[in-house]
Backbone as JSON, one array per atom type, in Angstrom:
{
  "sequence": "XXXXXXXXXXXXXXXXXXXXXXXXXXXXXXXXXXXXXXXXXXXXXXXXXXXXXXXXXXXXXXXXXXXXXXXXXXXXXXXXXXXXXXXXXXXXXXXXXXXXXXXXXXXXXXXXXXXXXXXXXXXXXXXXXXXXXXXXXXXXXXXXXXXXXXXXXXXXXXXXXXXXXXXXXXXXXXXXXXXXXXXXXX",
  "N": [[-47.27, -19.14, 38.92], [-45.82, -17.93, 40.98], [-47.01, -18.23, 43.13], [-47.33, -21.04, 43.28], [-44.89, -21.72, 43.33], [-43.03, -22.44, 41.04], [-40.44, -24.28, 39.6], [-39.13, -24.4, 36.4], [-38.09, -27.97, 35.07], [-35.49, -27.97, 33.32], [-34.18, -26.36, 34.83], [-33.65, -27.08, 37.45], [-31.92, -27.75, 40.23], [-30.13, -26.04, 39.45], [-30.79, -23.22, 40.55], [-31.93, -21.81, 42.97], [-34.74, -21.55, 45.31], [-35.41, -19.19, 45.95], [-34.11, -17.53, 44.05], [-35.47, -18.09, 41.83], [-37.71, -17.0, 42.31], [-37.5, -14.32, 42.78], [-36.29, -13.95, 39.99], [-38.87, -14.34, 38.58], [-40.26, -11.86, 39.89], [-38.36, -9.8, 39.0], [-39.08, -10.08, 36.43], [-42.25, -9.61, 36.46], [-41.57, -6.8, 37.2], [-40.51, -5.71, 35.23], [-42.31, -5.74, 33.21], [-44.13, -4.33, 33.82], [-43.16, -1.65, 34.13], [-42.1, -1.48, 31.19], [-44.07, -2.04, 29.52], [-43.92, -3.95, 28.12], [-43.1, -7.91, 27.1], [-40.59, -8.36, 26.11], [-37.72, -9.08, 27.05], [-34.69, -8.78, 27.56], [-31.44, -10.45, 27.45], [-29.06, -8.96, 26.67], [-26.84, -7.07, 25.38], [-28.47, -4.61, 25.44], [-31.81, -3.06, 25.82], [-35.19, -3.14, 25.36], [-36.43, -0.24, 25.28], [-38.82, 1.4, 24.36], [-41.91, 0.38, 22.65], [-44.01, 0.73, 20.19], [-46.42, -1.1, 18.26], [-48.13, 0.51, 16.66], [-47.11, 2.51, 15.3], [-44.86, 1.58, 14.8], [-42.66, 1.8, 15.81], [-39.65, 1.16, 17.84], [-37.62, 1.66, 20.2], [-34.27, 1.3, 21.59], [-32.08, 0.66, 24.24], [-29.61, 1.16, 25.91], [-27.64, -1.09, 27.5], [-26.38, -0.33, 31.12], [-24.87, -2.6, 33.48], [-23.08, -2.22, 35.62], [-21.07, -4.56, 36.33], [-20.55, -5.36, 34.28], [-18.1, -6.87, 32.09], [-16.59, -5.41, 29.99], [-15.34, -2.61, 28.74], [-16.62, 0.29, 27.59], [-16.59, 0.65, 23.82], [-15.48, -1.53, 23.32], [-16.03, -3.57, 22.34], [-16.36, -2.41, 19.98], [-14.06, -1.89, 18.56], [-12.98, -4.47, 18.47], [-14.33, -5.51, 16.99], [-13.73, -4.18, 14.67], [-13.16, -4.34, 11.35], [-11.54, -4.74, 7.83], [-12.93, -4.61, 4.76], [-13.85, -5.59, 1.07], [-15.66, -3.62, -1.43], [-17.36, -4.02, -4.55], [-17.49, -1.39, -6.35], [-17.91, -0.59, -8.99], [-18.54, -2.05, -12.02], [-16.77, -2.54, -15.23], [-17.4, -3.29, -18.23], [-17.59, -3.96, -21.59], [-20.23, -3.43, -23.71], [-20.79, -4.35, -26.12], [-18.9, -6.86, -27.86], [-17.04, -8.0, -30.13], [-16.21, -11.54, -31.66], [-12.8, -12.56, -31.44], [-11.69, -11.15, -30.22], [-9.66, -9.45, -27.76], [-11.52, -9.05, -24.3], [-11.51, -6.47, -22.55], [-11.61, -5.81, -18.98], [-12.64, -3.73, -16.61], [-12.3, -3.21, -13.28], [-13.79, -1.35, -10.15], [-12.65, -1.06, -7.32], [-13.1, -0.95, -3.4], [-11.71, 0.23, -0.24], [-13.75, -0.57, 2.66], [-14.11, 0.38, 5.7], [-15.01, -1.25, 8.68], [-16.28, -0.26, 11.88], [-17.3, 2.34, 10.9], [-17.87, 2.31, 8.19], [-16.54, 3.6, 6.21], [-15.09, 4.82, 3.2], [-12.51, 4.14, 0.94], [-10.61, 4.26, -1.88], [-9.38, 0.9, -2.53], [-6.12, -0.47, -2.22], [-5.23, -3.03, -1.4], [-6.26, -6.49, -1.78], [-7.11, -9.35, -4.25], [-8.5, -10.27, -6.88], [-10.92, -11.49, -9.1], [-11.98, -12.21, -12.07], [-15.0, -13.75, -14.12], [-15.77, -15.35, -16.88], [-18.93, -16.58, -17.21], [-20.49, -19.16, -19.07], [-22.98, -21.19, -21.35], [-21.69, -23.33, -21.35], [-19.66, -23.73, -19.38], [-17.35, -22.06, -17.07], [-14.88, -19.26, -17.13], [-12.49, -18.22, -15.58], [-10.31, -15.39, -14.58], [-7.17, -13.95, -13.43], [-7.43, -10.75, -11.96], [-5.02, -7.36, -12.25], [-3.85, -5.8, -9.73], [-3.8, -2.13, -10.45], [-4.0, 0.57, -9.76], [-4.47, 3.3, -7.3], [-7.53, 1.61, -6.32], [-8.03, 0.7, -8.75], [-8.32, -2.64, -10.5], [-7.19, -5.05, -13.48], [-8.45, -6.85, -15.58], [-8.17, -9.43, -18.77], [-10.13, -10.66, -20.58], [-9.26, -13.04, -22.83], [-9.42, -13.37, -26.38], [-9.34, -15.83, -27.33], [-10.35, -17.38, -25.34], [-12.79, -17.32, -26.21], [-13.38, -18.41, -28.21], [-15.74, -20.66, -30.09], [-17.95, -19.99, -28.87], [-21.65, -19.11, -29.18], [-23.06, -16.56, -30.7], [-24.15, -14.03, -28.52], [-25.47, -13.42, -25.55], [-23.68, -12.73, -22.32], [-22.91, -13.64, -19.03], [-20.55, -11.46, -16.93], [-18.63, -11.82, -14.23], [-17.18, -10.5, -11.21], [-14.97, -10.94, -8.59], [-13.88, -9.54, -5.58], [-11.75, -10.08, -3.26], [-10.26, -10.02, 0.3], [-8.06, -11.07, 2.75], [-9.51, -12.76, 5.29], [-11.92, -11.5, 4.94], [-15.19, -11.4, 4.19], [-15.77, -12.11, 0.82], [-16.74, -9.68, -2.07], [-18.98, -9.12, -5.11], [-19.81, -8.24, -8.42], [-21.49, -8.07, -11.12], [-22.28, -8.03, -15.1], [-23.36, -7.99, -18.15], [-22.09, -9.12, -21.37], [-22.4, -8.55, -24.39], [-21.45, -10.69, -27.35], [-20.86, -11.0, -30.64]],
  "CA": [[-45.95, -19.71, 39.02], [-45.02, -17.65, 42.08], [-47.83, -18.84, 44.27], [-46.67, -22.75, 43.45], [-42.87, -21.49, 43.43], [-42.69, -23.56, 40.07], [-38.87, -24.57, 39.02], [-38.3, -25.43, 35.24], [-37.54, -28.8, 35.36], [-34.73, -27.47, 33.31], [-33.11, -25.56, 35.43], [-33.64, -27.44, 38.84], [-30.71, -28.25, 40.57], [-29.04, -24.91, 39.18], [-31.33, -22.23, 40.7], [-33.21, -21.73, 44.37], [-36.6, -21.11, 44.96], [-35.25, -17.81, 45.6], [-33.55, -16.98, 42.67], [-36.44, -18.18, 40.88], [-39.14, -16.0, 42.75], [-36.48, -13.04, 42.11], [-36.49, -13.79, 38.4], [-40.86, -13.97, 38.29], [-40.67, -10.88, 40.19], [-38.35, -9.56, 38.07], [-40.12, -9.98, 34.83], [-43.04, -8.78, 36.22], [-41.6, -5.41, 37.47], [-40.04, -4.87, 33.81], [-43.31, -5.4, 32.35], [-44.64, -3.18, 34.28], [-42.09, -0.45, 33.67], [-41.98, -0.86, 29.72], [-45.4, -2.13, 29.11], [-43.91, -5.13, 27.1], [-42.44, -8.73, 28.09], [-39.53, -8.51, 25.59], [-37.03, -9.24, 27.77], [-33.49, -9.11, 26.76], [-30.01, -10.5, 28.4], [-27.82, -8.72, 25.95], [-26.58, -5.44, 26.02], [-29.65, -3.63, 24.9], [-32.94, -3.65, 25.7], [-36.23, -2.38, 24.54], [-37.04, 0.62, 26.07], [-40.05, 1.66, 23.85], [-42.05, -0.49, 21.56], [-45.09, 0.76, 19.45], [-46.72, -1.5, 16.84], [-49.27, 1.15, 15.63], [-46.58, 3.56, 14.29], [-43.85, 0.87, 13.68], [-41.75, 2.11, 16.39], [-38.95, 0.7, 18.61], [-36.03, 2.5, 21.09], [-33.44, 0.1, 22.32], [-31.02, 1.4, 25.14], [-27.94, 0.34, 26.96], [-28.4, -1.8, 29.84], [-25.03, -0.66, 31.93], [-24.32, -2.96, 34.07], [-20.89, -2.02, 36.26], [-20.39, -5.64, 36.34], [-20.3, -5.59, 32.71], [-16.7, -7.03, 32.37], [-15.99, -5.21, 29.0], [-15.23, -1.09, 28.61], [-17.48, 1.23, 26.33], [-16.15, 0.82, 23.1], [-14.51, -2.84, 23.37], [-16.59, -4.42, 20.76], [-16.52, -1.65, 18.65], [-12.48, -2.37, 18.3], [-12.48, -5.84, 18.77], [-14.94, -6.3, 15.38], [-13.13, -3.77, 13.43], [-12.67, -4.89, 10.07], [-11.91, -3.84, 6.39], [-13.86, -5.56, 3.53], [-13.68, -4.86, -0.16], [-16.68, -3.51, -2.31], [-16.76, -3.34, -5.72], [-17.84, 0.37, -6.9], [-18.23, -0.59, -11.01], [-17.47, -3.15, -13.11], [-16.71, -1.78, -16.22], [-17.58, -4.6, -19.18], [-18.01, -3.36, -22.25], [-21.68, -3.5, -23.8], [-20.83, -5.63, -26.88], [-17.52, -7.03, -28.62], [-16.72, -9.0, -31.67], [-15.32, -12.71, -31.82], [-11.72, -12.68, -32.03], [-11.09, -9.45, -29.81], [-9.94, -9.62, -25.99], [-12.32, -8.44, -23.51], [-10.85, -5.45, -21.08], [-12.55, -5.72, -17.61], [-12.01, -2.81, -15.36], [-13.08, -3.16, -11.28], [-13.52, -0.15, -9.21], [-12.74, -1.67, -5.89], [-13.42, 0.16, -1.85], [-11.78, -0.92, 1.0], [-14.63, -0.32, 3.58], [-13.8, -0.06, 7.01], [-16.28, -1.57, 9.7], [-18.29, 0.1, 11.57], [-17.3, 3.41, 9.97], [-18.85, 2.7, 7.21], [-16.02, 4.4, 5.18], [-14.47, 3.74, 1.98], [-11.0, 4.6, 0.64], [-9.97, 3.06, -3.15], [-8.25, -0.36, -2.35], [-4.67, -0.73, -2.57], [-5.03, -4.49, -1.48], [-6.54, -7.6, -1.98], [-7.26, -9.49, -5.27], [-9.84, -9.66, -7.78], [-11.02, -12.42, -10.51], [-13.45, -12.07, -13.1], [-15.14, -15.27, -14.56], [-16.62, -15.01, -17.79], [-19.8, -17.65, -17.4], [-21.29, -19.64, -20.67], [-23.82, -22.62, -20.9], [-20.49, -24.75, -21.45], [-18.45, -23.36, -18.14], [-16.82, -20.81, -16.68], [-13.53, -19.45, -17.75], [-11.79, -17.06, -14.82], [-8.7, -14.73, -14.91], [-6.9, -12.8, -12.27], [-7.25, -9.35, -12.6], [-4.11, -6.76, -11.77], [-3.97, -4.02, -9.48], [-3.23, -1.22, -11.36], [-3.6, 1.52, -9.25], [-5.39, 2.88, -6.31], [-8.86, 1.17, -6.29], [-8.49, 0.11, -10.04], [-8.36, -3.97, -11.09], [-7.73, -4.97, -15.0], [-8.49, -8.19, -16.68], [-8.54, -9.52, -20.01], [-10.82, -12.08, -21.34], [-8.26, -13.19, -23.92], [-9.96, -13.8, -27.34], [-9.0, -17.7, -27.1], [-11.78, -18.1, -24.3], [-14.45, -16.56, -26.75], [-13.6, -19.14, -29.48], [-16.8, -21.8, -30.0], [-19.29, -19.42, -27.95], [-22.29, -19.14, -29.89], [-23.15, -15.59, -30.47], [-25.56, -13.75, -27.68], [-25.49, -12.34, -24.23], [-22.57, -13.3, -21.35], [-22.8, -12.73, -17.82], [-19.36, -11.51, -16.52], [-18.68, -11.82, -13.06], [-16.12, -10.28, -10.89], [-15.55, -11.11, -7.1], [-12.61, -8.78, -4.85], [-11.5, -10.57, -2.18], [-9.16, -9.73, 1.0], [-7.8, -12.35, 3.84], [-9.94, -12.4, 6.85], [-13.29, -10.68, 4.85], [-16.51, -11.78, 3.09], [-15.81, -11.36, -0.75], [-17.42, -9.01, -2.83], [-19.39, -9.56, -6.01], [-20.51, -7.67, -8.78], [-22.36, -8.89, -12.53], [-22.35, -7.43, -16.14], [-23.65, -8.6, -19.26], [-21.4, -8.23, -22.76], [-23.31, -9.16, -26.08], [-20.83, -11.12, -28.31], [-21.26, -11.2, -31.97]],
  "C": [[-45.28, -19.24, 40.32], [-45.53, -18.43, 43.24], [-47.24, -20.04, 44.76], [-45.13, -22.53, 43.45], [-42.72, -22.56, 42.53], [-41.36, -22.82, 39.81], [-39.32, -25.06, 37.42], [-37.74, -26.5, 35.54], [-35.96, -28.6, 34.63], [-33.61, -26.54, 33.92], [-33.2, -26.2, 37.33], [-32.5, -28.1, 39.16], [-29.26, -27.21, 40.91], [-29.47, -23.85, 40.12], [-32.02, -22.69, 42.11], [-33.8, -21.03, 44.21], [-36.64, -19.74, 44.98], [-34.86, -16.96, 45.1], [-34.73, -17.08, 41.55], [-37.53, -17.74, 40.74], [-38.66, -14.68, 42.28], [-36.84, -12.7, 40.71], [-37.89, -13.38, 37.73], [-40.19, -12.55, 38.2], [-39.96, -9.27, 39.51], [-38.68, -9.29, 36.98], [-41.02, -9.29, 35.02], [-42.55, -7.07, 36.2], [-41.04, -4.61, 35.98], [-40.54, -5.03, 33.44], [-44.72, -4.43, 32.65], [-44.41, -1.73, 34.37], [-42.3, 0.02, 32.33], [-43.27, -1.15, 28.98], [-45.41, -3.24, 27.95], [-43.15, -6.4, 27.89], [-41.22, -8.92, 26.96], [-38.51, -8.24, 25.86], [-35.51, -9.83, 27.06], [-32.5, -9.71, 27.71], [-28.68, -10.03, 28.02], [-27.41, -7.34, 26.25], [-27.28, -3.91, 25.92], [-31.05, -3.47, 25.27], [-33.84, -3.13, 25.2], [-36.59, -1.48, 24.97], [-38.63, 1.51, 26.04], [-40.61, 0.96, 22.95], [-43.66, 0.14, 21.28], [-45.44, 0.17, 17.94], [-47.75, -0.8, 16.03], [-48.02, 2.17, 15.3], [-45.16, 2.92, 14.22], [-42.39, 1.52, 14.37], [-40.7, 1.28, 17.76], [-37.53, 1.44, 18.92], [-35.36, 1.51, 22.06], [-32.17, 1.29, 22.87], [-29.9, 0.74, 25.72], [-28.29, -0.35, 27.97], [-26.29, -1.11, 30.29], [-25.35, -0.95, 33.03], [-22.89, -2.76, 34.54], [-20.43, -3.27, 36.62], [-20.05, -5.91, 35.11], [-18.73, -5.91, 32.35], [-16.03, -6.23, 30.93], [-16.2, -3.35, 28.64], [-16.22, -0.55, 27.32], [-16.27, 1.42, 25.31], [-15.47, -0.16, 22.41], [-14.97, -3.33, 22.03], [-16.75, -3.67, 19.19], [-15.22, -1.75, 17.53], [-12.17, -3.52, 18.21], [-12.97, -6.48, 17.45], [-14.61, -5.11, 14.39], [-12.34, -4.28, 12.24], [-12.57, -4.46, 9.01], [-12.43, -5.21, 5.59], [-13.62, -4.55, 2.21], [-15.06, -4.67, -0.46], [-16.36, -3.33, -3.59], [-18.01, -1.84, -6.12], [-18.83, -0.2, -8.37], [-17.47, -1.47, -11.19], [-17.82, -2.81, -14.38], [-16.55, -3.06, -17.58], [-17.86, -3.88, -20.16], [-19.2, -4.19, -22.81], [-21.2, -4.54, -24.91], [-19.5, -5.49, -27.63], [-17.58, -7.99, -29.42], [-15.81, -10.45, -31.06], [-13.73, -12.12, -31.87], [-11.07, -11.87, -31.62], [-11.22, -9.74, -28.25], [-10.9, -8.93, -25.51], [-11.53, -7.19, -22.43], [-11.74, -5.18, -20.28], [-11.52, -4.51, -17.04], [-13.18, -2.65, -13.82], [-12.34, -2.4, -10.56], [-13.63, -0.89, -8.27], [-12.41, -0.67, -4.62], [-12.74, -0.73, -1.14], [-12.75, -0.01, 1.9], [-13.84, -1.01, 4.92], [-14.7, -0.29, 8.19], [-15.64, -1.22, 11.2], [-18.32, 1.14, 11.23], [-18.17, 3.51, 8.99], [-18.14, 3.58, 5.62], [-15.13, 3.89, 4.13], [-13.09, 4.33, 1.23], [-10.6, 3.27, -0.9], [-9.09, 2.0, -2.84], [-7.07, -0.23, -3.04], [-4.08, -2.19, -2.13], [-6.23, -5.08, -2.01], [-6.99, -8.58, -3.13], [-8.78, -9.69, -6.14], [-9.75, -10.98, -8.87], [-12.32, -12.21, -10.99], [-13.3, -13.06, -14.13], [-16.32, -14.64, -15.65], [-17.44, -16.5, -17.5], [-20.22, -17.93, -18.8], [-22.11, -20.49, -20.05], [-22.65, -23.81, -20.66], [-19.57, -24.71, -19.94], [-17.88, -22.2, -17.95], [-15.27, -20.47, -16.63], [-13.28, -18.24, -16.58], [-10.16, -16.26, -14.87], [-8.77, -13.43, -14.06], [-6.77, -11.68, -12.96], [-5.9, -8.97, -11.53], [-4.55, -5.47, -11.12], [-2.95, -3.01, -10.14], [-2.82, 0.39, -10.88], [-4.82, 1.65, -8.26], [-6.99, 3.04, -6.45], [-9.23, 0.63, -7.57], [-7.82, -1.55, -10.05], [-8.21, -4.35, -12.68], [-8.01, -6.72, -14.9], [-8.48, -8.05, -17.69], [-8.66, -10.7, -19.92], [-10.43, -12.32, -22.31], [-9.46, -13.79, -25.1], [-10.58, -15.13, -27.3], [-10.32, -18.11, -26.25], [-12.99, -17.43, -25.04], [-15.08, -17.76, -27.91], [-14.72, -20.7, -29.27], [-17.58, -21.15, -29.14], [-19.94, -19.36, -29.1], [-22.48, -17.06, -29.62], [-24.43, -15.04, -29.37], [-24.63, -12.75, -26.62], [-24.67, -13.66, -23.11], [-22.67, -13.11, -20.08], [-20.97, -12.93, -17.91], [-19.34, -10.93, -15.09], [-17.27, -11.18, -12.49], [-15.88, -10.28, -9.04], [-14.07, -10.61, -6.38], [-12.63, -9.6, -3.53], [-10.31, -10.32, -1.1], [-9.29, -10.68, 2.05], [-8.42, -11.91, 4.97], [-11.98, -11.82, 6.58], [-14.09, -11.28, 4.31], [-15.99, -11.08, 1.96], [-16.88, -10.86, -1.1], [-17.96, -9.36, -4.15], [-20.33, -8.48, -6.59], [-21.03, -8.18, -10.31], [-22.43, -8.07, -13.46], [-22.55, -8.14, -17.05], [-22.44, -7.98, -20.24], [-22.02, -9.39, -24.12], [-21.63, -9.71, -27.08], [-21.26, -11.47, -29.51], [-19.55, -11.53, -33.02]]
}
């Protein structure tokens, strides 16, 4: 490709022959450096790659044209998200008797990684059947706790068995959370 100074017909028009001998000569000299052609343009690249022990070391590229400060993106995609901890369903309940849901909910803060009992965002837990799904907001109650009650009334005409109960925490701006429990009705 260098010999014939081949252009991508894709890119002809954009690039000279000497940007495009650059780029070869380029590639080669970084596969000659890292001993691989996995060539990045992002802000990382590969610096070591072994597939007999399942290893890979990715490094910084700094660029001082890099138009964005150490640390930018780390602040710029800071976000909180909820988790739920436990959902607290009880194992089996009788016809004719509310259900009391309790959801341990986290706010997680990204990219920390850290979690602090929620004091926002809301919470519903959907009791599923074969017939449909019956949901009801839960209350915050305190910090990181959620209640519901699956009022009796939504139990009446279930056949007796096994329920999933679902519960999903949600805050404005985040991916909701979701967690699952069975409760045996008899």
């Amino acid at each position: 490709m260098i010999d014939r100074k081949y252009i991508p017909n894709y890119i002809k028009g954009f690039v000279t022959e000497e940007e495009v001998l650059a780029r070869y000569n380029a590639a080669l000299n970084f596969i000659d450096k890292y001993g691989h052609a996995y060539i990045s343009n992002g802000q990382y690249y590969l610096a070591k790659f072994d597939t007999a022990s399942n290893f890979a070391e990715l490094r910084a590229f700094r660029d001082p044209t890099y138009p964005y400060e150490k640390g930018y993106w780390k602040e710029y995609l800071r976000a909180t998200r909820l988790r739920i901890d436990h959902l607290d369903v009880p194992a089996i309940s009788t016809f004719g008797m509310d259900i009391n849901v309790v959801v341990d909910v986290s706010e997680v803060l990204y990219p920390e990684d850290t979690a602090v009992p929620a004091t926002k965002g809301s919470v519903v837990v959907t009791l599923i059947t074969d017939t449909g799904e019956f949901s009801f907001d839960a209350t915050f109650v305190g910090d990181g706790f959620f209640e519901a009650v699956i009022p009796a009334s939504a139990l009446e005409g279930l056949a007796a068995g096994s329920y999933n109960v679902m519960a999903i925490a949600s805050l404005e701006g985040a991916v909701p959370a979701s967690a699952s429990a069975q409760v045996v009705l008899y």
